[in-house]
Amino acid sequence: MAGNSLGQIFKITTFGESHGKALGAVIDGCPSGIRLAEADFIPEMERRRPGRSSFETPRTEEDRVEIVSGVFEGLTTGTPLTLLVGNHDVRSKPYGVLKNLFRPGHADYTYFKKFGHLDYRGGGRASARETAARVAAGVVARKVLAPFHMNILGHTLELGGIRAERMDPGVIPKNPLYCADPDAAVRMLEVLEKAKRAGDSLGGVVEVLVTGCPAGLGEPVFDKLDAELAGAIMSIGAVKGVEVGAGFEAARLRGSENNDPIRSTGFSSNRSGGILGGISNGDDLVLRAAVKPIPSIMKPQKTIDRQGRDATLELTGRFDVTAVARIVPVVEAMVALVLADHYLRARSGGQDFEV
Amino acid sequence: MAGNSLGQIFKITTFGESHGKALGAVIDGCPSGIRLAEADFIPEMERRRPGRSSFETPRTEEDRVEIVSGVFEGLTTGTPLTLLVGNHDVRSKPYGVLKNLFRPGHADYTYFKKFGHLDYRGGGRASARETAARVAAGVVARKVLAPFHMNILGHTLELGGIRAERMDPGVIPKNPLYCADPDAAVRMLEVLEKAKRAGDSLGGVVEVLVTGCPAGLGEPVFDKLDAELAGAIMSIGAVKGVEVGAGFEAARLRGSENNDPIRSTGFSSNRSGGILGGISNGDDLVLRAAVKPIPSIMKPQKTIDRQGRDATLELTGRFDVTAVARIVPVVEAMVALVLADHYLRARSGGQDFEV
Amino acid sequence: MAGNSLGQIFKITTFGESHGKALGAVIDGCPSGIRLAEADFIPEMERRRPGRSSFETPRTEEDRVEIVSGVFEGLTTGTPLTLLVGNHDVRSKPYGVLKNLFRPGHADYTYFKKFGHLDYRGGGRASARETAARVAAGVVARKVLAPFHMNILGHTLELGGIRAERMDPGVIPKNPLYCADPDAAVRMLEVLEKAKRAGDSLGGVVEVLVTGCPAGLGEPVFDKLDAELAGAIMSIGAVKGVEVGAGFEAARLRGSENNDPIRSTGFSSNRSGGILGGISNGDDLVLRAAVKPIPSIMKPQKTIDRQGRDATLELTGRFDVTAVARIVPVVEAMVALVLADHYLRARSGGQDFEV
Amino acid sequence: MAGNSLGQIFKITTFGESHGKALGAVIDGCPSGIRLAEADFIPEMERRRPGRSSFETPRTEEDRVEIVSGVFEGLTTGTPLTLLVGNHDVRSKPYGVLKNLFRPGHADYTYFKKFGHLDYRGGGRASARETAARVAAGVVARKVLAPFHMNILGHTLELGGIRAERMDPGVIPKNPLYCADPDAAVRMLEVLEKAKRAGDSLGGVVEVLVTGCPAGLGEPVFDKLDAELAGAIMSIGAVKGVEVGAGFEAARLRGSENNDPIRSTGFSSNRSGGILGGISNGDDLVLRAAVKPIPSIMKPQKTIDRQGRDATLELTGRFDVTAVARIVPVVEAMVALVLADHYLRARSGGQDFEV
């Protein structure tokens, strides 16, 4: 299995299973001279951490990031930056059932088919816990982008069919769902409560807005900025769709409606989502990700065992009702990682950015 | 500018501008011993070629693919396969206007910002013509996948707001829109006619279904099969959104609705789109791409010139009314390229496939 | 700084400074199902460890390899394998001098020029300690190659001008210089003693022989097996030259002398070093590396300080007199890493190997 | 077969067989705005071209480089630069013999083992003709490096055992062997004449000196500048050994002899070959390559046929007596390619170079 690396110049490699000793990331290609301390990781790790609401399991990981290499006297040295996050709260789960049955909607079945084994302790690399390494690396990516004063802001646009109608950035950190519309947040919490009681789970839509992104990031053809952002966001376990700008709505517009007029003062509209021909145009980036409902539910489900025999899976214990809120900082991290890499790639080509 | 390569083992690099001498692709990593002739490219190149209906410009390129290297005595040798497609119908366009004005919705503005030049002859690498190289390479990818008897079938699911309600594969090649619903096709042609008369353009949704895809393709974490498919499809110029399986609809389902039950006889439903945890599960792959309306329209548009001054762009000549149908074989090609690469990657890991 | 990764399918990324918390490697692309335990690393780590003779500094690192991820129930899972080696014996060195002066023959000057900082604690990534991660990863590479029953055998061919005249594999582990000629080993120890008394250091030549390497490894053109082996071996800090087979001697032979006749029973000679056209031919691989004398010596040396002013460097403490013996297991590891990667690459192309 | 690409940012992919339609290179990652015309390639292609002396076969290829893409209005656009060199003089060779017999010292045997086929027309990708693409790409690399006013100068240091004792750059272009010592050149021609009469061939040593190389190129650990140079040079078909600076001689020096003292005015000596810790130190780069004698000779040779039966190969026709001189511009090209890539990589990390 390869495929645990992302980026060409700002290249991260993540490692670690949910129930192993630790997980983490190596960042190869981080420029030297960036101030970095372990405390810098705390806020983002807190945002991603489970247990912030009654709809998330209370795994009590501190998720402290340890810098193992790459920093000397408080500054990055340009050598590989290794970030380690220990797994401390590795509880015994009801392994009895999972040792032999594939959980529907999970990667159990496909990992078994591909690798011939089943990490029944909780998903291994397919666990949501893997995203802790992404969020940690994303903190460093934001530091690389710091000269631009970008703001990479994610929020829960939709959850269980409830859609936010307002976008008030100040509201986002004030509710556990990271929703920018306080009224919608209340209703989202209601449908979550209902789903929880039903032993079921909910999905939603996460949106990320990037202000301050300079024009000229991205490469034509295969490494378009939107192509790499889409790939990076789709690589988050629960994501089943990605949109840029008007997205699927653009499919229903006419050219005269969809084209953003260009004015000496900037673009008059932003249906492009800030990207034209795969290259950022200086306007805000707008991205959306469809997040599926968490597959672990309390209802009995039809499945098969390792021998291929029909069986019924009945999970016990506590499970998250939705992954949407926790995915918000992960999508932000993926966006930061792709942008940092493209910034360094652009610089290799000699592009000068006014920062 | 890097970024003109795709794939890790079955690696293609495309090159060429729409108005240069030729465009093409080098495929590095094609296995040896595959029978390949120039005639093999004709059907797919014909499907992509413009001018098949009155809603497309009649650029009369033959789009003959020349094999420059990599084939000896009718078989691939394992050396780089070079495919060349000449540009013969390179007509003078109304350059006067384009030499100084940026076309809204096109890559003119961002290329100029990034590279400091403007290939005013017709988009350069950002031209739809670039996709000819993708389709040619896709033909070879399908040959690599031939042992699996996969069928990679694209069709126009939606156009100008008209959605196909039936999926009859036999109908697809019988209309110029590659629509699987003959009634919808008629209505799509009507809205195209209306848009054409209005000097406007239309977008739509392309769906690709892959039957016969074996379980075990794709890698966990960043190189998930759906992540790479999403990135590859989003790298097609006009695509603004990508979905796998239930896609954005999954965001509105409950876990109990969205999970596909597993039975000894297979999956009972396919909301996953054939991919779990980034790895194919043996079911059909289902992907959808949102295609924006073509930005070149006959209506006057607000823009700026190279000096940043407000101006109005009035295009003359003939333009395509929609790109949706022509993108169908391109999306198929991107899917084939990603699958071929992942098949060879899986083989490197020692996976055995029953074919 | 990128460049801390090696390999395309069996891809290792190393990290860690000599005086940081730990160093290690992440191996992405290791096949699943390989039995691996922490004890497996002990023998090779012992061979590389300093302090085995009076000509090496007695840094008393245990160099225990900790498996942080990628192994479950004693078998590799196919997920990234993370190997960690703690730095415990991080003594205070005479930093006073090194904080401002560049050591001749070391990377101090070039790192300072490139990265703008100086890890004066002992070389950072340029330290010989970095090779611990290579040796650890090499142990895993050998496991990947195990089906071939290859033997990758390094030895000290030359040291301080004394050349081994015999090649008796049984003798190699019996002297601290890994020399296959017991008489030469005695004389090598004598010149080392003399150099030590003079406060000086010595270089030499390491040879690696690989038996059991199957034909068909390596790729034509840039990724020739010998090209990648040469690059990998030259990436070891002290190596200044690499030869394959007859090497520089081939430059003085005639074609009729240098060509290895092919017989139905095999090659009659092996001046090619087992590689023709960049691809292994089934004969033994023969490689040699020129190792320069260790630059840290007790004699006063002319240098400059960070401000560019002339100065004299006088090192105190204890230093290794030669790196040759310790590099033997490192060269072996590099060879194993390149071969494992090429084996998996060949497998992706569909090559079958009789094992 | 992958492996036809070199470089990470300035990335070239070469293609084409010696007896196919054409060969060439795609350069992905060339910065925009560099002036480039087809005439720029003529001098270097002439230097590499066979037939300049009576010791080389008179294949009368013009070796004209055609720019297929990537240049508009005389400037590179930043899009892939495609260079095509047609094969016109593809004569019938004595295929009868080669269709079934492996030529000793050639890649025939290993290609057959790896790919299951034999391009008996003259070596396919293993032909010396493949280097034409390298030289063409090298011309572009030199243009990328132009701001530094580097001089990349190769010469024949040794041929058939005769070593140049003087290094007079002005003499190099004045003899067909590119030897910097006119007296040695005469003697080299004599031994070539003798070898030719004997139906045999000769090898030698090529040296490349680079003046004007800035400090700070190269990356620590695996992508050291010397490691990548060694790999790139060893990837030339006939090369069996590579040295940097003192090279194998360094193995016989003491530390006090081998360390280059650093002075405020520069390094007092250059045994490092201009590279310390994998990074250029601002001094001249010094590299040497051992070139084996051409394996095609007129003497009968023992070999086997495709069925593994013993046979005798008797070649007829005309063959080069040595490849040394023709390899001089190829080694220069490889050096230029690696330096251009490392320059762009350094720039991505934010390094400023005074040019």
XYZ file of N, CA and C in Angstrom, chain B residues 186-352:
501
model
N -34.568 14.162 -26.870
C -35.336 15.067 -27.742
C -35.507 16.420 -27.065
N -35.859 16.368 -25.782
C -36.071 17.641 -25.080
C -34.757 18.405 -24.871
N -33.697 17.659 -24.662
C -32.388 18.311 -24.544
C -32.034 19.048 -25.840
N -32.312 18.416 -26.954
C -32.018 19.057 -28.244
C -32.859 20.326 -28.407
N -34.059 20.296 -27.871
C -34.915 21.489 -27.948
C -34.323 22.659 -27.137
N -33.920 22.349 -25.900
C -33.366 23.463 -25.106
C -32.035 23.944 -25.681
N -31.318 23.052 -26.324
C -30.073 23.470 -26.983
C -30.388 24.424 -28.134
N -31.403 24.089 -28.888
C -31.783 24.937 -30.023
C -32.163 26.334 -29.524
N -32.896 26.358 -28.422
C -33.329 27.622 -27.849
C -32.114 28.447 -27.374
N -31.206 27.761 -26.687
C -30.012 28.459 -26.192
C -29.170 28.981 -27.347
N -29.079 28.184 -28.390
C -28.287 28.583 -29.553
C -28.851 29.869 -30.153
N -30.158 29.885 -30.296
C -30.790 31.077 -30.869
C -30.558 32.300 -29.988
N -30.464 32.058 -28.683
C -30.252 33.167 -27.746
C -28.774 33.545 -27.644
N -27.923 32.857 -28.401
C -26.483 33.152 -28.322
C -25.894 32.741 -26.992
N -26.518 31.748 -26.366
C -26.090 31.349 -25.023
C -25.606 29.893 -25.045
N -25.232 29.368 -23.891
C -24.710 27.995 -23.821
C -25.299 27.283 -22.618
N -25.165 25.953 -22.579
C -25.780 25.146 -21.520
C -24.787 24.154 -20.921
N -24.991 23.813 -19.663
C -24.192 22.786 -18.978
C -25.022 21.558 -18.693
N -24.462 20.649 -17.926
C -25.210 19.432 -17.617
C -24.417 18.512 -16.706
N -24.884 17.288 -16.626
C -24.251 16.305 -15.748
C -23.939 15.048 -16.553
N -22.700 14.602 -16.448
C -22.280 13.361 -17.104
C -22.159 12.280 -16.037
N -22.668 11.108 -16.322
C -22.522 9.978 -15.393
C -21.697 8.895 -16.062
N -20.842 8.247 -15.265
C -20.083 7.103 -15.777
C -20.346 5.899 -14.878
N -20.677 4.786 -15.487
C -20.889 3.520 -14.780
C -19.808 2.551 -15.219
N -19.204 1.880 -14.265
C -18.173 0.889 -14.608
C -18.626 -0.467 -14.091
N -18.869 -1.373 -14.984
C -19.197 -2.742 -14.576
C -17.956 -3.608 -14.731
N -17.867 -4.610 -13.901
C -16.739 -5.546 -14.027
C -15.489 -5.102 -13.312
N -15.580 -4.064 -12.502
C -14.393 -3.603 -11.763
C -14.144 -4.541 -10.582
N -12.967 -5.122 -10.493
C -12.701 -6.062 -9.403
C -12.581 -5.349 -8.054
N -12.832 -6.055 -6.994
C -12.606 -5.505 -5.654
C -11.098 -5.368 -5.421
N -10.706 -4.368 -4.629
C -9.300 -4.260 -4.236
C -8.500 -3.194 -4.951
N -9.123 -2.414 -5.825
C -8.385 -1.313 -6.465
C -8.503 -0.060 -5.604
N -7.422 0.682 -5.491
C -7.416 1.903 -4.677
C -6.554 1.700 -3.456
N -6.114 2.791 -2.893
C -5.244 2.729 -1.725
C -5.891 3.547 -0.611
N -5.698 3.171 0.627
C -6.254 3.957 1.725
C -5.664 5.373 1.755
N -6.250 6.192 2.537
C -5.774 7.548 2.836
C -5.767 8.439 1.574
N -4.634 8.978 1.130
C -4.696 10.017 0.105
C -4.965 9.488 -1.295
N -4.526 8.293 -1.581
C -4.699 7.766 -2.929
C -5.907 6.847 -3.023
N -6.936 7.182 -2.287
C -8.193 6.449 -2.398
C -8.637 6.445 -3.858
N -9.291 5.381 -4.264
C -9.753 5.301 -5.648
C -10.695 6.453 -5.957
N -11.604 6.765 -5.041
C -12.541 7.865 -5.317
C -11.842 9.217 -5.299
N -10.805 9.368 -4.469
C -10.061 10.632 -4.438
C -9.344 10.851 -5.768
N -8.724 9.794 -6.276
C -7.992 9.951 -7.540
C -8.954 10.100 -8.723
N -10.084 9.403 -8.659
C -11.076 9.577 -9.724
C -11.634 11.003 -9.691
N -11.911 11.501 -8.489
C -12.453 12.857 -8.373
C -11.459 13.879 -8.907
N -10.201 13.716 -8.524
C -9.177 14.641 -8.997
C -9.039 14.576 -10.510
N -9.049 13.370 -11.050
C -8.871 13.196 -12.499
C -10.042 13.798 -13.265
N -11.238 13.602 -12.756
C -12.419 14.126 -13.457
C -12.495 15.642 -13.295
N -12.174 16.130 -12.111
C -12.201 17.582 -11.887
C -11.117 18.276 -12.718
N -10.135 17.528 -13.177
C -9.078 18.140 -13.994
C -9.534 18.399 -15.433
N -10.736 17.938 -15.768
C -11.301 18.278 -17.084
C -11.826 19.705 -16.987
N -11.443 20.510 -17.944
C -11.669 21.945 -17.864
C -13.024 22.402 -17.336
N -14.103 21.871 -17.860
C -15.426 22.437 -17.578
C -16.095 21.846 -16.352
N -15.444 20.906 -15.684
C -16.100 20.208 -14.574
C -15.993 21.019 -13.287
N -17.111 21.192 -12.598
C -17.148 21.987 -11.359
C -17.579 21.177 -10.142
N -17.914 19.898 -10.333
C -18.323 19.075 -9.207
C -18.222 17.602 -9.564
N -17.958 16.777 -8.577
C -17.844 15.330 -8.791
C -18.538 14.619 -7.632
N -19.258 13.575 -7.961
C -19.949 12.764 -6.960
C -19.616 11.291 -7.161
N -19.599 10.551 -6.081
C -19.458 9.091 -6.148
C -20.698 8.475 -5.508
N -21.280 7.525 -6.170
C -22.462 6.853 -5.638
C -23.570 7.837 -5.324
N -24.108 7.776 -4.113
C -25.200 8.676 -3.759
C -24.762 10.134 -3.737
N -23.460 10.390 -3.593
C -22.926 11.739 -3.701
C -23.558 12.725 -2.739
N -23.966 13.890 -3.244
C -24.552 14.912 -2.369
C -25.855 14.435 -1.746
N -26.502 13.485 -2.406
C -27.733 12.940 -1.832
C -27.431 12.201 -0.523
N -26.244 11.592 -0.440
C -25.866 10.865 0.784
C -25.866 11.785 1.999
N -25.622 13.068 1.762
C -25.598 14.036 2.861
C -26.976 14.186 3.498
N -27.992 13.767 2.770
C -29.366 13.917 3.289
C -29.961 12.600 3.777
N -29.216 11.520 3.654
C -29.720 10.204 4.092
C -29.283 9.918 5.526
N -30.002 8.964 6.156
C -29.583 8.468 7.459
C -28.612 7.293 7.242
N -27.837 6.977 8.215
C -26.908 5.858 8.101
C -27.617 4.572 7.697
N -28.782 4.358 8.294
C -29.517 3.115 8.002
C -30.001 3.086 6.559
N -30.149 4.263 5.952
C -30.564 4.314 4.545
C -29.357 4.243 3.613
N -28.264 4.823 4.056
C -27.117 4.978 3.161
C -26.208 3.744 3.124
N -26.118 3.023 4.239
C -25.274 1.821 4.255
C -25.816 0.775 3.285
N -24.933 0.210 2.492
C -25.341 -0.865 1.583
C -25.217 -2.196 2.313
N -26.339 -2.900 2.535
C -26.247 -4.204 3.207
C -25.386 -5.166 2.393
N -24.627 -5.971 3.101
C -23.770 -6.957 2.426
C -24.434 -8.325 2.555
N -24.554 -9.004 1.462
C -25.153 -10.344 1.455
C -24.163 -11.331 0.827
N -24.369 -12.578 1.087
C -23.490 -13.592 0.492
C -23.536 -13.523 -1.025
N -24.610 -12.943 -1.544
C -24.744 -12.837 -3.002
C -24.271 -11.480 -3.526
N -23.772 -10.639 -2.639
C -23.303 -9.329 -3.081
C -23.953 -8.216 -2.275
N -23.716 -6.978 -2.679
C -24.323 -5.838 -1.979
C -25.774 -5.677 -2.428
N -26.671 -5.398 -1.466
C -28.098 -5.269 -1.799
C -28.419 -3.928 -2.447
N -27.570 -2.934 -2.242
C -27.764 -1.632 -2.888
C -26.388 -1.075 -3.186
N -26.337 0.065 -3.854
C -25.032 0.599 -4.239
C -24.971 2.107 -4.057
N -25.275 2.549 -2.841
C -25.146 3.987 -2.581
C -23.692 4.394 -2.409
N -22.832 3.416 -2.179
C -21.403 3.725 -2.044
C -20.765 4.024 -3.396
N -21.452 3.670 -4.479
C -20.840 3.855 -5.791
C -19.691 2.902 -6.032
N -19.704 1.774 -5.318
C -18.704 0.744 -5.579
C -17.369 0.954 -4.896
N -17.306 1.916 -3.986
C -16.025 2.215 -3.321
C -16.259 2.384 -1.823
N -15.527 1.641 -1.015
C -15.611 1.753 0.453
C -14.206 1.966 0.999
N -14.032 3.008 1.787
C -12.707 3.277 2.344
C -11.663 3.529 1.280
N -12.110 3.985 0.113
C -11.170 4.307 -0.952
C -10.794 3.137 -1.832
N -11.420 1.975 -1.579
C -11.064 0.754 -2.310
C -12.319 0.180 -2.961
N -12.181 -0.263 -4.211
C -13.338 -0.807 -4.923
C -13.835 -2.054 -4.214
N -15.169 -2.207 -4.181
C -15.752 -3.340 -3.443
C -16.304 -4.430 -4.347
N -16.068 -4.302 -5.657
C -16.535 -5.320 -6.575
C -17.873 -4.990 -7.215
N -18.565 -4.015 -6.666
C -19.834 -3.584 -7.263
C -19.531 -2.587 -8.390
N -20.577 -2.151 -9.096
C -20.358 -1.176 -10.167
C -19.864 0.151 -9.594
N -18.939 0.787 -10.310
C -18.558 2.146 -9.939
C -19.575 3.115 -10.539
N -19.955 4.132 -9.760
C -20.915 5.134 -10.223
C -20.348 6.518 -9.916
N -20.149 7.309 -10.951
C -19.553 8.643 -10.794
C -20.343 9.658 -11.603
N -20.416 10.855 -11.089
C -21.095 11.923 -11.832
C -20.268 13.196 -11.820
N -20.284 13.911 -12.945
C -19.519 15.157 -13.063
C -20.446 16.280 -13.484
N -20.355 17.414 -12.775
C -21.116 18.602 -13.156
C -20.318 19.388 -14.195
N -20.940 19.626 -15.359
C -20.255 20.325 -16.446
C -20.866 21.714 -16.582
N -20.027 22.722 -16.509
C -20.563 24.085 -16.597
C -20.876 24.437 -18.048
N -21.709 25.448 -18.282
C -21.959 25.873 -19.660
C -20.691 26.458 -20.271
N -20.529 26.275 -21.562
C -19.352 26.804 -22.263
C -19.279 28.315 -22.085
N -18.131 28.847 -21.696
C -18.058 30.297 -21.426
C -18.109 31.173 -22.680
N -17.732 30.630 -23.826
C -17.783 31.462 -25.042
C -19.219 31.561 -25.534
N -19.797 32.733 -25.413
C -21.178 32.940 -25.858
C -21.237 34.141 -26.788
N -22.365 34.275 -27.486
C -22.496 35.343 -28.478
C -22.976 36.662 -27.861
N -23.390 36.605 -26.626
C -23.859 37.827 -25.983
C -22.675 38.695 -25.556
N -22.866 40.002 -25.550
C -21.773 40.872 -25.079
C -21.508 40.624 -23.594
N -20.231 40.685 -23.228
C -19.875 40.408 -21.840
C -18.912 41.462 -21.297
N -19.059 41.735 -20.026
C -18.180 42.703 -19.388
C -16.850 42.040 -19.028
N -15.780 42.729 -19.369
C -14.454 42.181 -19.054
C -13.453 43.327 -18.930
N -12.180 42.963 -18.847
C -11.126 43.979 -18.830
C -10.080 43.613 -19.870
N -9.203 44.550 -20.177
C -8.113 44.246 -21.100
C -6.827 43.991 -20.307
N -5.757 43.724 -21.025
C -4.487 43.396 -20.357
C -4.003 44.510 -19.439
N -4.439 45.697 -19.742
C -4.012 46.838 -18.912
C -4.952 47.050 -17.725
N -5.976 46.191 -17.618
C -6.870 46.276 -16.467
C -8.028 47.233 -16.652
N -8.217 47.716 -17.892
C -9.306 48.672 -18.143
C -10.595 47.958 -18.518
N -11.719 48.477 -18.024
C -13.023 47.896 -18.335
C -13.266 47.907 -19.837
N -13.891 46.845 -20.305
C -14.163 46.713 -21.734
C -15.351 45.776 -21.920
N -15.830 45.692 -23.138
C -16.913 44.764 -23.462
C -16.435 43.813 -24.536
N -16.663 42.536 -24.291
C -16.223 41.518 -25.248
C -17.410 41.093 -26.098
N -17.247 41.193 -27.425
C -18.302 40.689 -28.307
C -17.677 39.692 -29.266
N -17.959 38.448 -29.022
C -17.377 37.393 -29.851
C -18.199 37.221 -31.120
N -17.517 36.944 -32.209
C -18.214 36.615 -33.451
C -17.718 35.246 -33.897
N -18.377 34.660 -34.808
C -17.998 33.335 -35.282
C -18.992 32.313 -34.769
N -18.565 31.050 -34.750
C -19.465 30.000 -34.284
C -18.870 29.340 -33.054
N -19.697 29.040 -32.088
C -19.208 28.389 -30.875
C -20.097 27.217 -30.510
N -19.532 26.280 -29.797
C -20.331 25.162 -29.289
C -21.373 25.716 -28.318
N -22.536 25.081 -28.297
C -23.585 25.492 -27.365
C -23.435 24.732 -26.051
N -22.883 23.523 -26.132
C -22.652 22.764 -24.904
C -21.446 21.857 -25.074
N -20.771 21.570 -23.984
C -19.623 20.665 -24.008
C -19.996 19.308 -23.444
N -21.223 19.178 -22.950
C -21.574 17.991 -22.170
C -21.321 16.690 -22.946
N -21.871 16.606 -24.158
C -21.742 15.351 -24.894
C -20.279 15.030 -25.185
N -19.530 16.041 -25.595
C -18.128 15.793 -25.936
C -17.308 15.395 -24.712
N -17.791 15.754 -23.546
C -17.043 15.404 -22.335
C -17.300 13.959 -21.921
N -18.367 13.365 -22.408
C -18.660 11.970 -22.040
C -17.456 11.049 -22.297
N -16.900 11.018 -23.516
C -15.743 10.126 -23.711
C -14.504 10.575 -22.940
N -14.430 11.849 -22.609
C -13.272 12.321 -21.840
C -13.358 11.803 -20.404
N -14.556 11.875 -19.799
C -14.702 11.349 -18.443
C -14.419 9.847 -18.451
N -14.939 9.153 -19.426
C -14.637 7.717 -19.543
C -13.132 7.481 -19.586
N -12.434 8.300 -20.366
C -10.981 8.129 -20.498
C -10.284 8.358 -19.165
N -10.706 9.374 -18.442
C -10.065 9.653 -17.146
C -10.291 8.485 -16.182
N -11.500 7.932 -16.218
C -11.793 6.780 -15.357
C -10.902 5.600 -15.753
N -10.772 5.365 -17.042
C -9.935 4.255 -17.506
C -8.476 4.449 -17.093
N -7.986 5.673 -17.196
C -6.589 5.948 -16.854
C -6.330 5.688 -15.373
N -7.244 6.147 -14.519
C -7.060 5.947 -13.080
C -7.156 4.460 -12.731
N -8.098 3.776 -13.336
C -8.257 2.344 -13.030
C -7.046 1.534 -13.497
N -6.532 1.851 -14.676
C -5.364 1.109 -15.176
C -4.180 1.307 -14.245
N -3.995 2.533 -13.802
C -2.880 2.811 -12.898
C -3.059 2.050 -11.585
N -4.261 2.058 -11.051
C -4.481 1.374 -9.771
C -4.400 -0.146 -9.926
N -4.746 -0.639 -11.075
C -4.593 -2.081 -11.304
C -3.104 -2.454 -11.250
N -2.280 -1.668 -11.931
C -0.842 -1.981 -11.925
C -0.239 -1.745 -10.542
N -0.733 -0.732 -9.848
C -0.254 -0.510 -8.475
C -0.625 -1.689 -7.576
N -1.834 -2.169 -7.714
C -2.266 -3.302 -6.897
C -1.404 -4.523 -7.201
N -1.075 -4.693 -8.470
C -0.267 -5.845 -8.861
C 1.124 -5.759 -8.246
N 1.646 -4.549 -8.133
C 2.973 -4.410 -7.509
C 2.936 -4.864 -6.061
N 1.792 -4.702 -5.411
C 1.665 -5.132 -4.026
C 1.411 -6.625 -3.887
N 1.344 -7.297 -5.027
C 1.195 -8.744 -4.979
C -0.253 -9.222 -5.024
N -1.187 -8.317 -5.275
C -2.582 -8.747 -5.339
C -2.811 -9.598 -6.583
N -3.512 -10.679 -6.389
C -3.891 -11.510 -7.525
C -5.336 -11.228 -7.871
